[in-house]
mmCIF file of C-alpha atoms in Angstrom:
data_model
loop_
_atom_site.group_PDB
_atom_site.id
_atom_site.type_symbol
_atom_site.label_atom_id
_atom_site.label_comp_id
_atom_site.label_asym_id
_atom_site.label_seq_id
_atom_site.Cartn_x
_atom_site.Cartn_y
_atom_site.Cartn_z
ATOM 1 C CA MET A 1311 -60.822 -92.725 50.241
ATOM 2 C CA GLU A 1312 -58.967 -89.616 51.096
ATOM 3 C CA LEU A 1313 -60.189 -86.496 52.827
ATOM 4 C CA CYS A 1314 -58.437 -83.128 52.945
ATOM 5 C CA PHE A 1315 -58.954 -80.291 55.378
ATOM 6 C CA ASP A 1316 -57.619 -77.013 54.415
ATOM 7 C CA VAL A 1317 -56.714 -74.971 57.700
ATOM 8 C CA PRO A 1318 -55.995 -71.396 57.933
ATOM 9 C CA ASN A 1319 -52.136 -71.125 58.766
ATOM 10 C CA TYR A 1320 -49.056 -73.392 58.916
ATOM 11 C CA SER A 1321 -48.915 -74.013 62.912
ATOM 12 C CA ASP A 1322 -52.487 -75.276 62.337
ATOM 13 C CA VAL A 1323 -51.240 -77.883 60.418
ATOM 14 C CA ASP A 1324 -49.228 -79.085 63.295
ATOM 15 C CA ILE A 1325 -51.771 -78.253 66.133
ATOM 16 C CA GLU A 1326 -54.378 -80.477 64.025
ATOM 17 C CA PHE A 1327 -51.910 -83.188 63.188
ATOM 18 C CA GLN A 1328 -51.035 -83.796 66.913
ATOM 19 C CA ARG A 1329 -54.561 -83.270 67.991
ATOM 20 C CA VAL A 1330 -55.953 -86.271 65.464
ATOM 21 C CA ILE A 1331 -52.986 -88.282 66.670
ATOM 22 C CA ASN A 1332 -54.026 -87.452 70.107
ATOM 23 C CA ALA A 1333 -57.565 -88.737 69.140
ATOM 24 C CA GLY A 1334 -56.421 -92.196 67.727
ATOM 25 C CA ALA A 1335 -55.463 -91.546 63.968
ATOM 26 C CA LYS A 1336 -52.414 -93.232 62.792
ATOM 27 C CA PRO A 1337 -49.225 -90.552 61.354
ATOM 28 C CA VAL A 1338 -48.628 -91.461 57.892
ATOM 29 C CA TYR A 1339 -46.645 -88.417 56.823
ATOM 30 C CA LYS A 1340 -45.354 -85.926 59.333
ATOM 31 C CA PRO A 1341 -45.701 -82.212 59.043
ATOM 32 C CA THR A 1342 -43.584 -80.882 56.076
ATOM 33 C CA THR A 1343 -43.544 -77.707 54.418
ATOM 34 C CA GLU A 1344 -43.225 -78.987 50.757
ATOM 35 C CA SER A 1345 -41.142 -76.836 48.157
ATOM 36 C CA TYR A 1346 -43.997 -75.718 46.314
ATOM 37 C CA GLY A 1347 -45.042 -73.506 49.699
ATOM 38 C CA MET A 1348 -47.829 -75.980 51.152
ATOM 39 C CA ARG A 1349 -47.467 -77.326 54.650
ATOM 40 C CA ILE A 1350 -49.374 -80.596 54.638
ATOM 41 C CA CYS A 1351 -49.256 -83.850 56.834
ATOM 42 C CA TYR A 1352 -51.203 -87.355 56.502
ATOM 43 C CA VAL A 1353 -52.907 -89.467 58.946
ATOM 44 C CA ALA A 1354 -54.984 -92.538 58.902
ATOM 45 C CA ASP A 1355 -58.210 -93.066 60.445
ATOM 46 C CA PRO A 1356 -59.104 -96.264 62.231
ATOM 47 C CA GLU A 1357 -60.675 -97.584 59.122
ATOM 48 C CA GLY A 1358 -57.943 -97.096 57.307
ATOM 49 C CA ASN A 1359 -59.196 -93.635 55.402
ATOM 50 C CA LEU A 1360 -56.206 -91.229 54.184
ATOM 51 C CA ILE A 1361 -56.654 -87.720 55.830
ATOM 52 C CA GLU A 1362 -54.641 -84.594 54.566
ATOM 53 C CA ILE A 1363 -54.259 -81.533 56.601
ATOM 54 C CA CYS A 1364 -52.822 -78.551 54.641
ATOM 55 C CA SER A 1365 -52.262 -75.006 54.400
ATOM 56 C CA GLY A 1366 -50.741 -72.442 51.794
ATOM 57 C CA ASN A 1367 -50.704 -69.376 54.319
ATOM 58 C CA ASP A 1368 -47.404 -69.357 56.214
ATOM 59 C CA ASP A 1369 -47.935 -67.647 59.572
ATOM 60 C CA ILE A 1370 -45.466 -64.287 58.445
ATOM 61 C CA TYR A 1371 -48.495 -63.451 56.160
ATOM 62 C CA HIS A 1372 -51.166 -63.920 58.336
ATOM 63 C CA VAL A 1373 -52.917 -60.184 58.558
ATOM 64 C CA GLU A 1374 -55.528 -59.413 60.613
#
């Protein structure tokens, strides 16, 4: 099984990656900005389920 969580911006990918690692998830693929513009990472939960955390929104484009 794979779950995917889309977070608001690039920095949130890094923040959530570290948060779930600290909570016991195993790192599978560290946060990386891919050539197609998405920032993604993968972790595995204690039961081995693959979890993707991603964002297509770079912080420089964030408008409030």
